[in-house]
Amino acid sequence: MIFVNSVMIRIIVSLSAFAVLTACAYGAGAPAPSCSAEAAYAGPPPVDVPVVSQPAPVDTTRRAPADVAAELQGVFEKTFARTQATAASVAIYSETHGFWRSDIGLEAGEPDAFWLASIAKLPVASIIIQMIEEGKISYDDRLDIWLPDLPNASLVTIDDLLTHKSGLRDLQHDPAWRSRTGYKSLRATLDYGETQESQFCPGTNWAYSNFGYVVLGAIAEKIEGEPLAEIFKMRIAAPLGLTSLQWVVPETDRDAIVSGVPASTTFVEGIAGIHGAGAMAGDTTDLLRLLAAYLAGDIISEESLRATRATLYPLFSQDMSYGRGVMMTRVPDPDAPAIWIGHAGGAANAKALVAYDVSRRAYIAVNLNTNAPAEAIANMLLKALDHME
């Protein structure tokens, strides 16, 4: 197996668990009998926040030299061959080596937009933070302003939702909910969420909740009076010229997105039913541009950007942590330890990653059409850069 050492395998396993449909949770268990706004946080302690210098912008016109491209291509093909994917795309931008992108399993003229799953949480969080900057809402606003029938709505804050401290139970763990077939509308999802007791009192613990980001998307719709697909286009995709990035709705052309493995006739409907937790598709080039714009302060202000990483909570292990819509990963490779900032996502028929490698000053995006170790592919490609001129 090419992803050899045991430390790297550990983080691959942890990162691969980070899937829209299979996310684990801290603090799951019987709900607290009563809650109050004064309850203190008693969950996993936050991790150290690294110092990150300002990254350079991504310049996709500055192509990597031929020898660099050839070596990267060889690593990509070798690692891809060890997955069950039938299609994949990788894009890298390094301040030292320039831009390189390669696709496998995609014919000319075919779509190159993959389902990006939980990466969508980064723009959803950014949309909410934009609204905070505009004075339309605040971090301390309570959920009952918009959705009073959800559990502990008078205590859950916007910041609790952004940081996964709301206690709202992740519906993807509920067998009855997961067994429902076809498109799950936003209204139906919220209605079902109203019937679920909280995992813990808001603000007292940490548990990854896709449903919390569904709720954030619903709040954005109530504030703007527009569907989240339109809000995403208006606030993120169009201003940045990210033409491949799209919010998936039931009417989305199924031929516009790379099919997942295993194949499903309800692939698009399933993606659309994830709503604010992960209903986004796009290509690897636009993923690089999205993260670069985000880290440059072009989507939210630099002050807000710092706040997204001011407190990082452990996500499955001390190697991974989560802020406000953004992940940080300490890659425990003994040969080349690294810190990545970005987001990952996945499900049974998709895996995606976009990250900025702090020490290498390089961006990487990996899209696969099945739940294969995108992180291991990314690590091998980034390590290949280390010995190139």
XYZ file of C-alpha atoms in Angstrom:
389
model
C 0.000 0.000 0.000
C 1.470 3.323 -1.014
C 0.074 5.280 1.965
C 2.563 3.432 4.102
C 3.367 4.619 7.588
C 1.031 3.888 10.461
C 0.801 7.502 11.575
C -0.405 8.554 8.145
C -2.859 5.670 8.082
C -4.269 6.930 11.384
C -5.067 10.356 9.992
C -6.382 8.888 6.741
C -8.852 6.828 8.745
C -9.870 9.847 10.799
C -10.175 12.113 7.780
C -12.047 9.522 5.761
C -14.610 9.371 8.551
C -15.283 13.048 7.885
C -18.200 12.376 5.562
C -21.508 14.094 5.058
C -23.356 10.860 5.700
C -21.097 9.258 8.303
C -19.757 11.992 10.589
C -19.116 10.863 14.155
C -19.911 13.033 17.157
C -18.516 13.848 20.536
C -20.900 14.031 23.425
C -23.623 11.808 21.960
C -25.889 10.325 24.601
C -28.910 11.108 26.694
C -30.058 14.738 26.456
C -29.614 16.940 29.484
C -32.864 17.233 31.492
C -32.703 21.030 31.607
C -30.531 23.723 30.097
C -29.687 27.341 30.820
C -27.807 30.120 29.090
C -25.278 30.152 31.937
C -24.128 26.545 31.399
C -20.361 26.374 30.842
C -18.521 24.547 28.080
C -17.218 21.204 29.359
C -16.387 19.382 26.132
C -13.056 18.456 24.547
C -10.562 21.272 25.230
C -9.628 23.485 22.266
C -6.338 22.816 20.502
C -3.480 25.227 19.878
C -3.992 27.696 17.052
C -1.013 27.903 14.647
C 0.370 31.146 13.275
C -0.378 31.373 9.554
C 1.248 33.935 7.288
C -0.732 35.513 4.480
C -0.835 33.126 1.470
C -0.135 34.346 -2.020
C -3.062 34.481 -4.478
C -3.580 31.563 -6.842
C -2.405 32.264 -10.387
C -3.696 29.502 -12.649
C -1.977 31.041 -15.684
C 1.445 30.360 -14.163
C 1.852 26.762 -15.229
C 4.195 24.303 -13.558
C 7.312 23.376 -15.590
C 7.050 20.217 -17.692
C 9.331 18.145 -15.446
C 7.319 19.077 -12.341
C 4.068 18.275 -14.111
C 5.390 14.907 -15.294
C 6.472 13.847 -11.814
C 3.201 14.953 -10.239
C 1.290 13.087 -12.935
C 3.156 9.895 -12.119
C 2.346 10.174 -8.406
C -1.291 10.946 -9.166
C -1.728 7.959 -11.480
C -0.036 5.608 -9.019
C -2.166 6.701 -6.067
C -5.391 6.829 -8.083
C -4.849 3.240 -9.213
C -5.064 2.120 -5.578
C -8.569 3.555 -5.111
C -11.967 2.275 -6.238
C -12.730 5.576 -7.982
C -13.413 5.712 -11.704
C -12.830 9.473 -11.976
C -10.664 11.965 -10.139
C -9.289 15.466 -10.441
C -6.364 17.176 -8.711
C -5.225 20.788 -8.809
C -2.178 22.280 -7.082
C -0.883 25.802 -6.851
C 2.540 26.271 -5.297
C 4.239 29.630 -4.896
C 7.445 27.867 -5.958
C 6.212 25.588 -8.741
C 3.091 27.256 -10.138
C -0.225 25.669 -11.152
C -0.846 22.080 -12.191
C -4.071 20.197 -12.746
C -4.850 16.703 -13.959
C -8.050 14.698 -14.463
C -8.377 10.922 -14.711
C -11.445 9.143 -16.059
C -12.994 12.247 -17.601
C -13.411 12.400 -21.350
C -13.140 15.647 -23.293
C -16.390 17.563 -23.116
C -17.653 15.648 -20.088
C -18.490 17.503 -16.853
C -15.627 17.976 -14.409
C -17.751 19.161 -11.490
C -17.732 16.667 -8.617
C -19.950 16.579 -5.551
C -17.972 18.460 -2.873
C -20.038 17.364 0.139
C -19.069 19.036 3.435
C -16.715 21.506 1.750
C -19.969 23.431 1.274
C -19.868 24.290 4.980
C -17.053 26.761 4.343
C -19.142 29.010 2.027
C -22.279 28.548 4.161
C -20.377 29.752 7.228
C -18.946 32.597 5.140
C -22.430 33.683 4.025
C -23.582 33.819 7.646
C -20.448 35.754 8.670
C -21.017 38.207 5.808
C -24.487 38.853 7.213
C -22.970 39.392 10.647
C -20.554 41.929 9.156
C -23.520 43.666 7.496
C -25.358 43.916 10.824
C -28.241 41.695 9.719
C -27.566 39.179 12.503
C -25.034 38.635 15.284
C -23.060 35.711 16.661
C -25.175 35.883 19.838
C -28.595 35.863 18.151
C -30.759 32.951 19.284
C -32.260 30.346 17.012
C -35.815 31.027 18.172
C -35.832 34.264 16.148
C -36.199 32.145 13.003
C -36.948 28.549 13.988
C -38.549 28.557 17.444
C -39.686 24.922 17.333
C -36.215 23.376 17.147
C -34.769 21.898 20.377
C -33.476 24.523 22.831
C -34.102 27.211 20.224
C -34.125 29.948 22.869
C -30.581 28.986 23.918
C -28.831 27.974 20.677
C -26.820 30.866 19.206
C -25.598 31.480 15.684
C -22.083 30.909 16.986
C -23.113 27.573 18.501
C -24.301 26.494 15.055
C -21.131 27.686 13.322
C -18.871 25.893 15.816
C -20.928 22.678 16.219
C -21.775 23.412 19.849
C -25.565 23.645 19.354
C -26.339 20.153 20.613
C -28.677 19.639 17.641
C -28.620 15.976 16.783
C -27.133 15.047 13.415
C -29.994 13.482 11.476
C -27.574 11.397 9.443
C -27.194 9.148 12.478
C -30.930 8.494 12.640
C -31.813 5.188 10.896
C -35.405 6.248 10.311
C -34.322 9.466 8.610
C -31.602 7.803 6.552
C -34.024 5.157 5.341
C -36.232 7.757 3.668
C -35.696 7.663 -0.082
C -35.955 10.426 -2.662
C -35.448 14.141 -2.219
C -35.743 15.420 1.357
C -37.029 18.981 1.258
C -35.725 21.644 3.606
C -39.129 21.881 5.288
C -39.292 18.133 5.831
C -35.753 18.131 7.228
C -36.519 20.927 9.686
C -39.787 19.289 10.711
C -37.983 16.057 11.496
C -35.297 17.936 13.398
C -37.966 19.448 15.613
C -38.826 15.951 16.864
C -35.265 15.093 17.950
C -34.010 15.787 21.460
C -30.689 17.568 21.831
C -27.496 15.649 22.479
C -26.436 18.174 25.131
C -27.198 21.668 26.351
C -26.175 24.347 23.837
C -22.634 25.616 24.302
C -21.610 22.883 26.765
C -20.034 20.357 24.400
C -18.890 19.772 20.819
C -20.452 17.398 18.279
C -20.211 17.614 14.514
C -23.718 18.282 13.230
C -24.651 18.390 9.564
C -28.126 19.396 10.692
C -26.682 22.498 12.340
C -25.474 23.686 8.936
C -28.827 22.826 7.350
C -30.271 25.195 9.961
C -27.717 27.906 9.091
C -28.714 27.650 5.428
C -32.389 27.938 6.407
C -31.625 31.055 8.464
C -29.801 32.613 5.492
C -32.880 31.971 3.331
C -35.189 33.595 5.883
C -32.964 36.676 6.127
C -32.422 37.126 2.388
C -35.811 35.897 1.167
C -34.035 33.829 -1.500
C -33.146 30.135 -1.919
C -29.700 29.187 -0.662
C -28.688 28.327 -4.237
C -29.288 31.927 -5.263
C -27.626 33.346 -2.151
C -24.548 31.213 -2.805
C -24.397 32.372 -6.414
C -24.933 36.034 -5.515
C -22.522 36.213 -2.576
C -19.806 33.677 -3.419
C -19.713 32.144 -6.898
C -20.525 35.127 -9.131
C -18.367 37.801 -7.410
C -15.354 35.487 -7.508
C -16.013 34.229 -11.047
C -16.214 30.616 -9.870
C -18.241 29.363 -12.807
C -18.036 25.655 -12.008
C -19.228 26.001 -8.410
C -22.948 25.415 -8.130
C -25.507 24.735 -5.452
C -27.274 21.503 -6.283
C -31.088 21.495 -6.317
C -33.503 18.756 -7.450
C -33.739 20.357 -10.901
C -29.953 20.318 -11.463
C -29.000 18.456 -14.643
C -27.651 15.084 -13.483
C -25.319 15.067 -16.487
C -23.642 18.252 -15.207
C -22.037 16.449 -12.250
C -19.595 13.543 -12.334
C -21.509 10.414 -11.340
C -20.644 8.768 -8.061
C -19.467 5.203 -7.433
C -21.593 3.268 -6.725
C -23.900 4.802 -9.317
C -27.351 5.959 -8.281
C -30.318 7.196 -10.290
C -31.143 9.560 -7.410
C -27.620 10.980 -7.084
C -28.621 14.598 -7.728
C -31.742 14.413 -5.564
C -29.673 12.971 -2.724
C -27.127 15.767 -2.951
C -29.853 18.424 -3.077
C -31.455 16.976 0.062
C -28.293 17.688 2.085
C -29.029 21.449 1.818
C -26.656 23.704 3.792
C -24.617 20.742 5.024
C -23.149 19.870 1.637
C -25.192 20.482 -1.528
C -22.335 21.930 -3.592
C -20.530 20.732 -6.702
C -17.580 22.098 -8.632
C -14.137 21.486 -10.099
C -10.721 21.476 -8.464
C -9.537 24.718 -10.075
C -12.426 26.680 -8.587
C -11.861 24.993 -5.225
C -8.332 26.432 -5.171
C -9.678 29.852 -6.085
C -12.400 29.632 -3.434
C -9.973 28.819 -0.632
C -7.434 31.388 -1.818
C -10.088 34.123 -1.853
C -11.286 33.041 1.584
C -7.796 33.107 3.121
C -7.030 36.447 1.460
C -10.001 38.105 3.148
C -11.886 38.567 -0.119
C -15.021 36.730 1.103
C -15.123 37.766 4.748
C -12.988 40.430 6.411
C -9.540 39.641 7.774
C -10.851 40.245 11.298
C -13.673 37.746 10.749
C -11.223 35.351 9.127
C -9.036 35.397 12.223
C -12.119 34.712 14.326
C -12.916 31.574 12.326
C -9.704 30.003 13.695
C -9.517 31.772 17.054
C -10.802 28.638 18.803
C -10.321 25.199 17.294
C -12.093 22.146 18.682
C -10.833 18.548 18.235
C -12.502 16.736 15.353
C -12.237 12.954 15.860
C -8.585 13.273 16.976
C -6.049 15.846 18.112
C -4.706 15.831 14.543
C -7.888 17.439 13.232
C -9.771 20.465 14.535
C -12.674 22.705 13.581
C -13.332 26.428 13.931
C -16.198 28.375 12.362
C -16.769 26.553 9.073
C -13.093 25.727 8.573
C -10.889 22.734 9.404
C -7.261 22.563 10.463
C -5.299 19.326 10.082
C -1.881 18.500 11.511
C -0.588 15.881 9.095
C 1.462 13.533 11.300
C 3.824 12.324 8.604
C 7.173 11.752 10.365
C 9.062 12.546 7.164
C 7.235 15.791 6.442
C 4.763 16.998 9.090
C 2.478 19.724 7.844
C -0.477 21.912 8.767
C -3.403 22.163 6.375
C -6.188 24.730 6.530
C -9.344 24.202 4.468
C -12.173 21.699 4.452
C -12.914 18.100 3.492
C -16.068 16.189 2.809
C -17.341 12.898 1.583
C -19.976 10.208 1.424
C -20.249 6.693 0.033
C -19.947 7.971 -3.546
C -17.805 11.099 -3.210
C -14.704 12.464 -1.514
C -13.294 15.952 -1.776
C -10.567 18.007 -0.130
C -9.284 21.539 -0.455
C -6.408 22.713 1.707
C -3.627 25.241 2.061
C -0.353 23.693 3.222
C 1.110 26.332 5.527
C 4.783 25.315 5.426
C 4.900 24.533 1.702
C 2.823 27.607 0.839
C 0.828 25.482 -1.567
C -2.858 24.879 -2.233
C -4.265 21.503 -3.197
C -7.717 20.241 -4.189
C -8.654 16.611 -4.754
C -12.016 15.334 -6.039
C -12.952 11.649 -6.298
C -16.231 9.999 -7.265
C -16.141 7.524 -4.382
C -15.109 7.639 -0.731
C -11.364 7.075 -1.252
C -8.462 8.625 0.712
C -8.163 12.035 -0.937
C -5.965 13.161 1.972
C -3.367 10.478 1.267
C -3.274 11.422 -2.412
C -2.849 15.072 -1.434
C -0.057 14.271 1.007
C 1.882 12.205 -1.532
C 1.591 14.938 -4.167
C 2.645 17.693 -1.769
C 5.617 15.633 -0.575
C 6.648 15.173 -4.209
C 7.081 18.942 -4.432
C 9.668 18.937 -1.655
C 12.567 17.608 -3.744
C 11.802 19.485 -6.967
C 13.873 22.436 -8.092
